[in-house]
mmCIF file of C-alpha atoms in Angstrom:
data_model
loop_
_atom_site.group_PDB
_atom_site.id
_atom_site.type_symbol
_atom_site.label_atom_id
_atom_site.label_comp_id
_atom_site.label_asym_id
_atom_site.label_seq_id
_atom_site.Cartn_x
_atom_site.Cartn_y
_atom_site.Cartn_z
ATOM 1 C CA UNK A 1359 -7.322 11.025 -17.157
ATOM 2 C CA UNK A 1360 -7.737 12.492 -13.710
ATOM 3 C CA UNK A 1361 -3.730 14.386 -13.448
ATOM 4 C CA UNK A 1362 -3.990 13.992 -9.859
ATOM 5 C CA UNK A 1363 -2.996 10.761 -8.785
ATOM 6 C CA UNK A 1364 -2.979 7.861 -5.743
ATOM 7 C CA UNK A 1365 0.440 6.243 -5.554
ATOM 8 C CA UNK A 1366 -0.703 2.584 -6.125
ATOM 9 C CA UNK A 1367 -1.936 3.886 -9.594
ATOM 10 C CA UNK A 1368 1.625 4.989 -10.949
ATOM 11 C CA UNK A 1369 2.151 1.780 -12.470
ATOM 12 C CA UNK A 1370 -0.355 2.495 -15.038
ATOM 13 C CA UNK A 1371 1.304 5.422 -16.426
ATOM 14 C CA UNK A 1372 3.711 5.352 -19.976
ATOM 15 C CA UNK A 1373 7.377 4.890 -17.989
ATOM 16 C CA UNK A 1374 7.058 6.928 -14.764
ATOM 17 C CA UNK A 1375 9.465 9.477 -13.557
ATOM 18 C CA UNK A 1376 9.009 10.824 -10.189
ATOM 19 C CA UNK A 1377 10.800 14.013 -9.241
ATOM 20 C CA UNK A 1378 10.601 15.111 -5.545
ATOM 21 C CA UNK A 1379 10.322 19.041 -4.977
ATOM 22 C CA UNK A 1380 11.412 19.155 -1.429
ATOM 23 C CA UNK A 1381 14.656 20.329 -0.166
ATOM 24 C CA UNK A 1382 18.077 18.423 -0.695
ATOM 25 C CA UNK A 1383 17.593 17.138 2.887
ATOM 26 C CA UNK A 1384 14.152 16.005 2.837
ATOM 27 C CA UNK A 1385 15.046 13.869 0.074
ATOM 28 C CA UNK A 1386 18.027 12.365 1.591
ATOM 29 C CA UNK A 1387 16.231 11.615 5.048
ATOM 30 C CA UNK A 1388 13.386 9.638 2.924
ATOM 31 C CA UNK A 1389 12.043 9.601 -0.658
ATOM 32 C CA UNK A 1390 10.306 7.568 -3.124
ATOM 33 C CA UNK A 1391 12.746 5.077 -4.049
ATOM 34 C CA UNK A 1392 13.807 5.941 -6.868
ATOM 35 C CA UNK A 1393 12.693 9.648 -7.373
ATOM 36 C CA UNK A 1394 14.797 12.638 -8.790
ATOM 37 C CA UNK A 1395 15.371 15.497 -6.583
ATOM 38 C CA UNK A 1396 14.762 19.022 -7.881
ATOM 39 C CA UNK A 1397 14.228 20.671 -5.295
ATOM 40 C CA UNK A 1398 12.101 24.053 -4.931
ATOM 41 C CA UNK A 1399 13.522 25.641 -2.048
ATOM 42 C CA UNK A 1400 17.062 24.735 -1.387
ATOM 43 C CA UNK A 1401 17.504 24.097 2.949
ATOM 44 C CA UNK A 1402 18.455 27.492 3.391
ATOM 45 C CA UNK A 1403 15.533 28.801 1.889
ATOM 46 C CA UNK A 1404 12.928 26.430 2.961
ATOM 47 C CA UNK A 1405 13.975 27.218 6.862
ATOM 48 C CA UNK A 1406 13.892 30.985 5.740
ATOM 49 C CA UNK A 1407 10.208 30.659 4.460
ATOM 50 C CA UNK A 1408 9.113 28.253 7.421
ATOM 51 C CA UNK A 1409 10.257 30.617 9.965
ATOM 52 C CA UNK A 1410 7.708 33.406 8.628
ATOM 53 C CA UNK A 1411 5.272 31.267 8.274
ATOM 54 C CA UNK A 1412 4.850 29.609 11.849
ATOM 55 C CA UNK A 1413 5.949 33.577 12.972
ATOM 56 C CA UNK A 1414 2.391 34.281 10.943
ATOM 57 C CA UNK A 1415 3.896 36.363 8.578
ATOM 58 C CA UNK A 1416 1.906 34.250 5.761
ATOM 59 C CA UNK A 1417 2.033 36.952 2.695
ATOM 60 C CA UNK A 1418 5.373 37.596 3.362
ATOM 61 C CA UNK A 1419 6.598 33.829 3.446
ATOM 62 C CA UNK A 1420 4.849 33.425 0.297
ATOM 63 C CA UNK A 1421 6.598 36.268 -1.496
ATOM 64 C CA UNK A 1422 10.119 34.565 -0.583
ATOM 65 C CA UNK A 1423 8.772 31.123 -1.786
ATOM 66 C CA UNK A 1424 7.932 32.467 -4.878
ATOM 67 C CA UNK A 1425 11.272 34.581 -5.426
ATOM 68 C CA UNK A 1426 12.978 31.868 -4.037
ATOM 69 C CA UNK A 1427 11.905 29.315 -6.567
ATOM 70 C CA UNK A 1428 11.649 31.698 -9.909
ATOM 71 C CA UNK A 1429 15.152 31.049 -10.344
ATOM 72 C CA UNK A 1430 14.927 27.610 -10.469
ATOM 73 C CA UNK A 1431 12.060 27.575 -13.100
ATOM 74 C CA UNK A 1432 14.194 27.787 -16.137
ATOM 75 C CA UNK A 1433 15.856 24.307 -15.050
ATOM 76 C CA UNK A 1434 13.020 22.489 -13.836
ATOM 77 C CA UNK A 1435 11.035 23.719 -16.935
ATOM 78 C CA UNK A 1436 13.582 22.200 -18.916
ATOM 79 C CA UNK A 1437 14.239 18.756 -17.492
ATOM 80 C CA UNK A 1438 10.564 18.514 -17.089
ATOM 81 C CA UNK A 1439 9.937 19.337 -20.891
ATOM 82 C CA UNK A 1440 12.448 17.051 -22.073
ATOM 83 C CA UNK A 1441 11.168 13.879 -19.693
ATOM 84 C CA UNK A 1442 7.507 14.448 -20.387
ATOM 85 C CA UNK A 1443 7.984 13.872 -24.133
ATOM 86 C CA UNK A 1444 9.587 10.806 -23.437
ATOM 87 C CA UNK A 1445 7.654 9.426 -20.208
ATOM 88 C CA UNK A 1446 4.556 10.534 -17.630
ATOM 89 C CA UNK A 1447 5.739 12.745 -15.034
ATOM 90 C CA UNK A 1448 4.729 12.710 -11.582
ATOM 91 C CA UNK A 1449 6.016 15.289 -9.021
ATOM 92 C CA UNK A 1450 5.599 15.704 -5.291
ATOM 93 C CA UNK A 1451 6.209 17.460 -2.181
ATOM 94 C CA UNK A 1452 5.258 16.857 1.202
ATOM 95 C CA UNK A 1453 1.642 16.411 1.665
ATOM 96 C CA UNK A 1454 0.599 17.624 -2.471
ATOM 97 C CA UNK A 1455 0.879 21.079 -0.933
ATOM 98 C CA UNK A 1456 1.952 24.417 -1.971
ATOM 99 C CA UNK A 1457 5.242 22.835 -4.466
ATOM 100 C CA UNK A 1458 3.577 20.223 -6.037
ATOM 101 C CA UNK A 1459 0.265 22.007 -6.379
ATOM 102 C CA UNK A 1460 2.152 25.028 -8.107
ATOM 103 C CA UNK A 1461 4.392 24.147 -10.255
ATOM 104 C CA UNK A 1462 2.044 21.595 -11.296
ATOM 105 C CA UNK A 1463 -0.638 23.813 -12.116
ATOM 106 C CA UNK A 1464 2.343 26.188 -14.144
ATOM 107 C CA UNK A 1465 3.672 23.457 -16.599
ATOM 108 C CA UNK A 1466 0.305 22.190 -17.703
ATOM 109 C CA UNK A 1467 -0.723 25.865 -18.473
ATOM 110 C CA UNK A 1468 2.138 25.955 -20.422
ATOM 111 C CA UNK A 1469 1.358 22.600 -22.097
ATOM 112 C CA UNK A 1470 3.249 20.391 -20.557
ATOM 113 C CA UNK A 1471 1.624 17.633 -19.335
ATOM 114 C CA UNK A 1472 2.229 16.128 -15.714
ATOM 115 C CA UNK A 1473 0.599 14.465 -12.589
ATOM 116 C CA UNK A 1474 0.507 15.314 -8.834
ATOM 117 C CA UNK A 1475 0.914 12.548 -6.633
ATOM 118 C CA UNK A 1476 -2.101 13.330 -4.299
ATOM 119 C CA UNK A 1477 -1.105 13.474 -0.352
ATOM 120 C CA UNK A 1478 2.531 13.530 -1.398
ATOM 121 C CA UNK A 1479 5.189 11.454 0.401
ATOM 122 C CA UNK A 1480 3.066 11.251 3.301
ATOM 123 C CA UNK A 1481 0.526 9.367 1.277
ATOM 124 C CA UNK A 1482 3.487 7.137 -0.120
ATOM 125 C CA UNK A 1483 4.727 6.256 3.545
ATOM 126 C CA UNK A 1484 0.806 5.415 4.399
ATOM 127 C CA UNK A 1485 1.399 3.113 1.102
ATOM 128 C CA UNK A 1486 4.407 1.614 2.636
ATOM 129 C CA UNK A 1487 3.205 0.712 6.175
ATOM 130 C CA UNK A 1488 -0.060 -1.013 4.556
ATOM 131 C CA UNK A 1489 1.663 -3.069 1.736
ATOM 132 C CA UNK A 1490 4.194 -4.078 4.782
ATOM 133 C CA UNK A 1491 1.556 -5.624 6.964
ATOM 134 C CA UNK A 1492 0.159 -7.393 4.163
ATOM 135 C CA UNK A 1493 3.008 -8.919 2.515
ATOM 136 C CA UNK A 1494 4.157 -9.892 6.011
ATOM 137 C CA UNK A 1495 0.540 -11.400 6.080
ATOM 138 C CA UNK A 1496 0.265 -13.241 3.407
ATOM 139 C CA UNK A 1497 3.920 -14.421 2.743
ATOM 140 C CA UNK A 1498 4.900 -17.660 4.002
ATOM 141 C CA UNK A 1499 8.084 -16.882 5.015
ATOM 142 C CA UNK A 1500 11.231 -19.667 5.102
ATOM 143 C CA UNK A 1501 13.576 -18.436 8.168
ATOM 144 C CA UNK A 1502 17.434 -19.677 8.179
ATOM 145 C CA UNK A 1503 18.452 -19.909 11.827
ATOM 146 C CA UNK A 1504 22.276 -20.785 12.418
ATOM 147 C CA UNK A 1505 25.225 -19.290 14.045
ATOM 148 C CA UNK A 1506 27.393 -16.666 12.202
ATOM 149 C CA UNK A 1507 29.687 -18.731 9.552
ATOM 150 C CA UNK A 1508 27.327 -21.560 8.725
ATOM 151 C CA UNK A 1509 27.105 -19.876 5.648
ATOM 152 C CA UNK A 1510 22.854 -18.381 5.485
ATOM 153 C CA UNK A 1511 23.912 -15.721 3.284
ATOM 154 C CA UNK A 1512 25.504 -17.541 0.373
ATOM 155 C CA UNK A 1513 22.392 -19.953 0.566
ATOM 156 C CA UNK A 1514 20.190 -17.258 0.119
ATOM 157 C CA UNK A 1515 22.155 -16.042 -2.911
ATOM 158 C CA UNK A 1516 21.939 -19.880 -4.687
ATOM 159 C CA UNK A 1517 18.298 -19.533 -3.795
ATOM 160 C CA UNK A 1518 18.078 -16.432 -5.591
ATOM 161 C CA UNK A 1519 20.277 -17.977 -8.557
ATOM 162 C CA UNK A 1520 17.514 -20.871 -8.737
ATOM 163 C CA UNK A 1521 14.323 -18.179 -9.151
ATOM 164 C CA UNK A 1522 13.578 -17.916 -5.096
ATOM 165 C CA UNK A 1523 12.156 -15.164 -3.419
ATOM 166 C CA UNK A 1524 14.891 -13.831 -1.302
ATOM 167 C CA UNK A 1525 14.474 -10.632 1.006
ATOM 168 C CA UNK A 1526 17.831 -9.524 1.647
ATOM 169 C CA UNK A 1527 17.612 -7.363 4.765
ATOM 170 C CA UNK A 1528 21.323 -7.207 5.807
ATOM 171 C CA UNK A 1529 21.738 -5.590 1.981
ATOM 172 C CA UNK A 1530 19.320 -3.461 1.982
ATOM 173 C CA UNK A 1531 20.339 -1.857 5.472
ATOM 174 C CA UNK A 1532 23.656 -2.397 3.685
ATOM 175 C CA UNK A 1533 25.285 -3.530 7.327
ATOM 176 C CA UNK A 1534 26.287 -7.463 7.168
ATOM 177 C CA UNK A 1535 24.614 -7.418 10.956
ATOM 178 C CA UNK A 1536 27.457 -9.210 13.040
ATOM 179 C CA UNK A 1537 30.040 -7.444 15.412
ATOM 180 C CA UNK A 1538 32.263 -7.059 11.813
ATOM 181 C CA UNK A 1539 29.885 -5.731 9.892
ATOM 182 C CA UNK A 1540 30.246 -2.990 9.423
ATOM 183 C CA UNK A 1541 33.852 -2.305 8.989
ATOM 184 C CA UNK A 1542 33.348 -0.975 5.213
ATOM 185 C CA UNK A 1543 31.865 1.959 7.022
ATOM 186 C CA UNK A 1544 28.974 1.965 4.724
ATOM 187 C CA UNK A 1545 26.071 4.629 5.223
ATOM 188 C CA UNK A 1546 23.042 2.805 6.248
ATOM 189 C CA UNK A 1547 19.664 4.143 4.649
ATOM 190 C CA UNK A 1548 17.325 5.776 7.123
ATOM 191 C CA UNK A 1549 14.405 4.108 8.446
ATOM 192 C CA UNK A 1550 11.341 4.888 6.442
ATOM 193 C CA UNK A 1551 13.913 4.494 3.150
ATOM 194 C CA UNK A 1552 14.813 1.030 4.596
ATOM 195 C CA UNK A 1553 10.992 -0.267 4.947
ATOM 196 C CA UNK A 1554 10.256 1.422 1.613
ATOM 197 C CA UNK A 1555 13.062 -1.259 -0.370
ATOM 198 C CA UNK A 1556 11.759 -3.740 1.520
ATOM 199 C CA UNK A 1557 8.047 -3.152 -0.055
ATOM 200 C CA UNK A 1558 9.761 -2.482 -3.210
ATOM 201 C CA UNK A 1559 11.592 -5.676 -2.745
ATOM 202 C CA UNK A 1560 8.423 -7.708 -2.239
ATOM 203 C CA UNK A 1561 6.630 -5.805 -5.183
ATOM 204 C CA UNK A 1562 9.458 -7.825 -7.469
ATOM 205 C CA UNK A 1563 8.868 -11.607 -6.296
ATOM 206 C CA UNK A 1564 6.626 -14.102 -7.596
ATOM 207 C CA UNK A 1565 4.564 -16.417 -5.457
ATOM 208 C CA UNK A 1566 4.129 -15.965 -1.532
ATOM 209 C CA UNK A 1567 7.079 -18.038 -0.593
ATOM 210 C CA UNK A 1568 9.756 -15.705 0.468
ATOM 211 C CA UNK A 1569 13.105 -17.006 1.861
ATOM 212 C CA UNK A 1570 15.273 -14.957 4.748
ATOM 213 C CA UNK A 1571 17.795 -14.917 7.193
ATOM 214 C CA UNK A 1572 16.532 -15.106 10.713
ATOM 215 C CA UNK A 1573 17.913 -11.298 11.120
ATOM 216 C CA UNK A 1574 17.256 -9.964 14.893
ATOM 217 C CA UNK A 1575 15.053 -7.104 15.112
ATOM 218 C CA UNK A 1576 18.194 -4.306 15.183
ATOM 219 C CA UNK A 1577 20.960 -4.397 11.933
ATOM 220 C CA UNK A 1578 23.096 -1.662 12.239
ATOM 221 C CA UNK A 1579 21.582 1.248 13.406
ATOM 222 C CA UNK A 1580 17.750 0.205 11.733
ATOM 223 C CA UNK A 1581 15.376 -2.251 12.826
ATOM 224 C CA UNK A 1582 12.965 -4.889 11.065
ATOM 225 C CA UNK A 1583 9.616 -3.540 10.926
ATOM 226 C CA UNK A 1584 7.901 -5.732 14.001
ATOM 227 C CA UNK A 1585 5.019 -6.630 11.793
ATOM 228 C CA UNK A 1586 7.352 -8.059 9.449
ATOM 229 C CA UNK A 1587 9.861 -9.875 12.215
ATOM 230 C CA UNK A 1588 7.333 -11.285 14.385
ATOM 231 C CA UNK A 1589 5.738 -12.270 10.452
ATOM 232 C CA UNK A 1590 9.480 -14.526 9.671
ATOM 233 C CA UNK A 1591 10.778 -15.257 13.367
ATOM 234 C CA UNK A 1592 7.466 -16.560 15.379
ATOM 235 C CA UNK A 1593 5.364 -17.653 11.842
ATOM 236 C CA UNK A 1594 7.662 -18.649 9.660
ATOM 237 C CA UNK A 1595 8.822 -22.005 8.761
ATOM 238 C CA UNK A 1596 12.398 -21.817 10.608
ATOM 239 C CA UNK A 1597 15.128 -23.937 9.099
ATOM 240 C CA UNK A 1598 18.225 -25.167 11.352
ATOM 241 C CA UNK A 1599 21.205 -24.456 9.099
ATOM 242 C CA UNK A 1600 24.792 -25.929 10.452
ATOM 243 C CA UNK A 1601 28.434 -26.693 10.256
ATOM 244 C CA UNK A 1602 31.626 -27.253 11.975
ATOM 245 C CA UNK A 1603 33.456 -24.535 13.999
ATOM 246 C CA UNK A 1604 36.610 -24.898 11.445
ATOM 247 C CA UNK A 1605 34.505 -24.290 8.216
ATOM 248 C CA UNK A 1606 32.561 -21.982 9.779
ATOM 249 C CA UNK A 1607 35.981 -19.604 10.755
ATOM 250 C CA UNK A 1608 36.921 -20.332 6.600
ATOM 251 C CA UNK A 1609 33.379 -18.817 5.744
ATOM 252 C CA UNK A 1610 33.673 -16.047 8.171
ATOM 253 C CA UNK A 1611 37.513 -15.499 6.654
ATOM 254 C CA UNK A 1612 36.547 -15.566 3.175
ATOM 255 C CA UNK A 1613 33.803 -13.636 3.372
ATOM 256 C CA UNK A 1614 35.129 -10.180 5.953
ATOM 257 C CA UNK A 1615 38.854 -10.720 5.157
ATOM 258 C CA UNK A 1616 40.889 -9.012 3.231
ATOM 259 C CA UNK A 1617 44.651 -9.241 3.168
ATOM 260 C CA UNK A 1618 45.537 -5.599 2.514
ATOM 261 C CA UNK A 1619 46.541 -2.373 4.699
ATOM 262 C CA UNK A 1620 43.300 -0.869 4.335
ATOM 263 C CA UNK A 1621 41.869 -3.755 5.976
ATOM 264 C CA UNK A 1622 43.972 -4.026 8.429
ATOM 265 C CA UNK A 1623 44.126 -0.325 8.945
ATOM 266 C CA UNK A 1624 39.472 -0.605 9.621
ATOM 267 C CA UNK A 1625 39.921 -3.682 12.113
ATOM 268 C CA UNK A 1626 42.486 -1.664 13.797
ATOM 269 C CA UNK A 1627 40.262 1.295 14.247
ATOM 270 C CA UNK A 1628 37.103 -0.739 14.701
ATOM 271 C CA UNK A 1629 38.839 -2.066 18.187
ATOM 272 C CA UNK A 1630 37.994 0.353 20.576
ATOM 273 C CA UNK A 1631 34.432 -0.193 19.848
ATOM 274 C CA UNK A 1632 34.865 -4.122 20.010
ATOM 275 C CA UNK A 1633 36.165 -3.544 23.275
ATOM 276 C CA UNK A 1634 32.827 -2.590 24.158
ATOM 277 C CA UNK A 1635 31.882 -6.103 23.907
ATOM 278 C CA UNK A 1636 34.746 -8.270 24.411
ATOM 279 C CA UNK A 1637 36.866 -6.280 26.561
ATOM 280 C CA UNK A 1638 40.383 -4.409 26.605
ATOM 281 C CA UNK A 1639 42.360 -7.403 27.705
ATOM 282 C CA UNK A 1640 41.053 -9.294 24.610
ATOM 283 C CA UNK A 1641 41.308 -6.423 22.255
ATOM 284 C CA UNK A 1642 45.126 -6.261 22.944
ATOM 285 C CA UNK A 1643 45.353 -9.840 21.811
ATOM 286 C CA UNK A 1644 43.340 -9.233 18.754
ATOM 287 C CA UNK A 1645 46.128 -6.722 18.108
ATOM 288 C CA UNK A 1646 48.829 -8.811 18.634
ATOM 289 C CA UNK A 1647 46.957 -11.174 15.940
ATOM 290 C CA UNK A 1648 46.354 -8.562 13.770
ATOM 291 C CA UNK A 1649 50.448 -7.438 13.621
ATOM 292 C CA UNK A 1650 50.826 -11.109 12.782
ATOM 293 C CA UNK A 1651 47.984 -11.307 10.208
ATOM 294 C CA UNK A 1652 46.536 -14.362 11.511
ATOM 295 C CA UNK A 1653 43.053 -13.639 11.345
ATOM 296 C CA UNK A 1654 41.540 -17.129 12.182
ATOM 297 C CA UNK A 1655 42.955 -16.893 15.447
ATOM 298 C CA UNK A 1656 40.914 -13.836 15.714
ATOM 299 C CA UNK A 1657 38.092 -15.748 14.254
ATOM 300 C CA UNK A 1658 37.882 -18.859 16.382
ATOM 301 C CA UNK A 1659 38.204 -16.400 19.411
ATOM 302 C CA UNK A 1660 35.149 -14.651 18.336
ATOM 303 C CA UNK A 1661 32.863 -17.578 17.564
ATOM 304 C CA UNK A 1662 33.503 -18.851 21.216
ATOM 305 C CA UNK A 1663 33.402 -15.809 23.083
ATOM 306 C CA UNK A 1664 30.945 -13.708 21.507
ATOM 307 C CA UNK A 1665 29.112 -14.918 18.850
ATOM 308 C CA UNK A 1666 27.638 -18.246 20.281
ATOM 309 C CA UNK A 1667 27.184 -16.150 22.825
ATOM 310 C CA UNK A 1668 25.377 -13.117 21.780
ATOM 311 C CA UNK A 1669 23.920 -14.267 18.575
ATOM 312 C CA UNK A 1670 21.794 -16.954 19.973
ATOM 313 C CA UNK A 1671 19.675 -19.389 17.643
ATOM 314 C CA UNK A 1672 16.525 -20.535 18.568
ATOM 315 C CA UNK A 1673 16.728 -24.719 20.206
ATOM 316 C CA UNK A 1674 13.705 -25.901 19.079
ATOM 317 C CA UNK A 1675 10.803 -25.696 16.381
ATOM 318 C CA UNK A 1676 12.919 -26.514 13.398
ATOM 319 C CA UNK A 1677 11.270 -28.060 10.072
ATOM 320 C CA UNK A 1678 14.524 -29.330 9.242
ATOM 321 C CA UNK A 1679 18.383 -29.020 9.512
ATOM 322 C CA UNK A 1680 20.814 -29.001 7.086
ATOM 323 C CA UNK A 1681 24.384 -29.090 7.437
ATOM 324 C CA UNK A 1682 26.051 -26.767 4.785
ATOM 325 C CA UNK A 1683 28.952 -28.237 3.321
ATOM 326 C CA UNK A 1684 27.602 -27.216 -0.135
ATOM 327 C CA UNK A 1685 25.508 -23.835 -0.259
ATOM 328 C CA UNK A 1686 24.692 -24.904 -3.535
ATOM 329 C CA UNK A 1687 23.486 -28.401 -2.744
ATOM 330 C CA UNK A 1688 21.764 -26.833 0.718
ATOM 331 C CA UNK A 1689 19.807 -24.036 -1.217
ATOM 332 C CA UNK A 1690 18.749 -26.656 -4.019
ATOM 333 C CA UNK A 1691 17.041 -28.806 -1.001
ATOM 334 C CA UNK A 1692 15.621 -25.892 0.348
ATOM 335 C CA UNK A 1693 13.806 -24.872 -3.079
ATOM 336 C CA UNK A 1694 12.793 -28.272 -3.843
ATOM 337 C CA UNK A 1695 11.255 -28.706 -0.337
ATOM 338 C CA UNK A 1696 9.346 -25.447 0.069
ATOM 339 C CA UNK A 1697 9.132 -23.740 -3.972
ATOM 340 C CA UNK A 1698 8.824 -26.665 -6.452
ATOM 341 C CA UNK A 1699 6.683 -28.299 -4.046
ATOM 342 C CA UNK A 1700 4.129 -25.994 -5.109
#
């Protein structure tokens, strides 16, 4: 078997491993999901060895790579051994370069048998942006519209219960999208890692109906791929989902609020940037509602002044609407409508 291999071929290996060669921060900025960092050349070192090699010092950039990463052989050698009796091993750098290409070449003198992913993570993000325009292609995609609190997300969740295809892309940017949705302060992915778990996402479901929330093009600080918005918002089969004012404040209570100091103490701190939006006059009555714990009066406030406002739902071009006093009972419609259908 050729040991130099395309990315869509990994699945044909014994129990993959992937182990990523580049620096600490390369991997955290975007990766193969799912990949094992060993890095090389630590950050230090790879800015040390890139600095003498755009300066054209080429020889001498090598020799520092190479003292640079003899210290790290005995370990990689090691956890590479020990892995590659168990599973296939594929490692990668950048663009299959100099790391890969090296080390590569080293352990299968000495026996140990691994692959090269060929192109390295470049050719992986090429991989990414073509299997996104062709799920969004050839998915027919089910799009929840509604205003925040009608309860789209716990549908989606009884979907999933029921065998659905559900592409969760408030959890995967791991921001719930509204103006409080971030208050767990959660580190969002970066981009290219956020349209890599959506492929990976698709690569799990069955069939090419796939169910989502009708997400704006921004969550958080990362957007929907266009190909892939424009594939659920303008395409898709859009769903009306909605529900009174006072059940929607219980959803939007049960769901963000959390009777405890700590949550009190990230609402509190969140303010000054909701002031932003809603202004310092009504941020000092959120704070007078906050000292008094009463929440829904927070709530309410928001659903009529900025989320009606701001989160607007399309009027028109709706398949259906449902009106979601049971997310179970809603979700079960929606499956029998547009999945068992089929």
């Amino acid at each position: 078997m050729n040991k130099e291999i395309l990315y869509e071929d990994i699945k044909t290996l014994d129990d993959p491993i992937l182990i990523d060669l580049r620096s600490p921060s390369e991997h955290r900025s975007h990766k193969i999901i799912g990949s094992v960092n060993m890095p090389i050349l630590n950050d230090e070192e790879r800015k040390i060895v890139g600095t003498l090699y755009d300066s054209g010092e080429i020889l001498e950039s090598k020799k520092r790579a190479v003292a640079f990463a003899s210290g790290k052989l005995p370990k990689l050698f090691d956890f590479i051994a020990d892995q590659s009796a168990k599973r296939d091993v594929v490692l990668y750098c950048s663009r299959g370069g100099y790391r890969s290409t090296a080390l590569f070449y080293f352990l299968n003198s000495m026996s140990i048998e691994t692959f090269k992913l060929k192109g390295g993570y470049k050719s992986y993000r090429k991989y990414v942006m073509r299997k996104l325009d062709e799920y969004a292609e050839r998915s027919t995609f089910v799009d929840l519209n509604g205003y925040t609190g009608v309860g789209k997300t716990k549908i989606l969740s009884e979907l999933k219960a029921l065998g659905a295809n559900v592409l969760d892309l408030e959890g995967l940017a791991r921001h719930r999208g509204s103006l409080l949705g971030n208050l767990e302060r959660r580190a969002q992915p970066s981009q290219k890692d956020f349209e890599a778990m959506i492929v990976e996402a698709f690569e799990s479901f069955r069939g090419d109906v796939v169910f989502v929330e009708s997400e704006s093009h921004k969550i958080g600080d990362l957007f929907v791929p266009k190909v892939l918005h424009d594939a659920y918002y303008k395409k898709g089969i859009q769903v009306l989902i909605t529900l009174p004012v006072e059940e929607r404040v219980k959803n939007i209570r049960d769901e963000y609020v959390d009777y405890d100091e700590a949550f009190r103490a990230s609402l509190t701190a969140s303010l000054d940037e909701l002031g932003r939006f809603i202004g310092k006059k009504r941020v000092r009555k959120y704070r007078e509602y906050i000292d008094a714990g009463d929440y829904d009066e927070i709530i309410e406030d928001l659903i009529e002044n900025y989320y009606d406002i701001s989160y607007k739902t399309r009027k028109s071009g709706f398949k259906g609407t449902i009106e979601n006093t049971s997310p179970e009972a809603s979700a079960k419609k929606l499956f029998d409508a547009f999945v068992a259908e089929r």
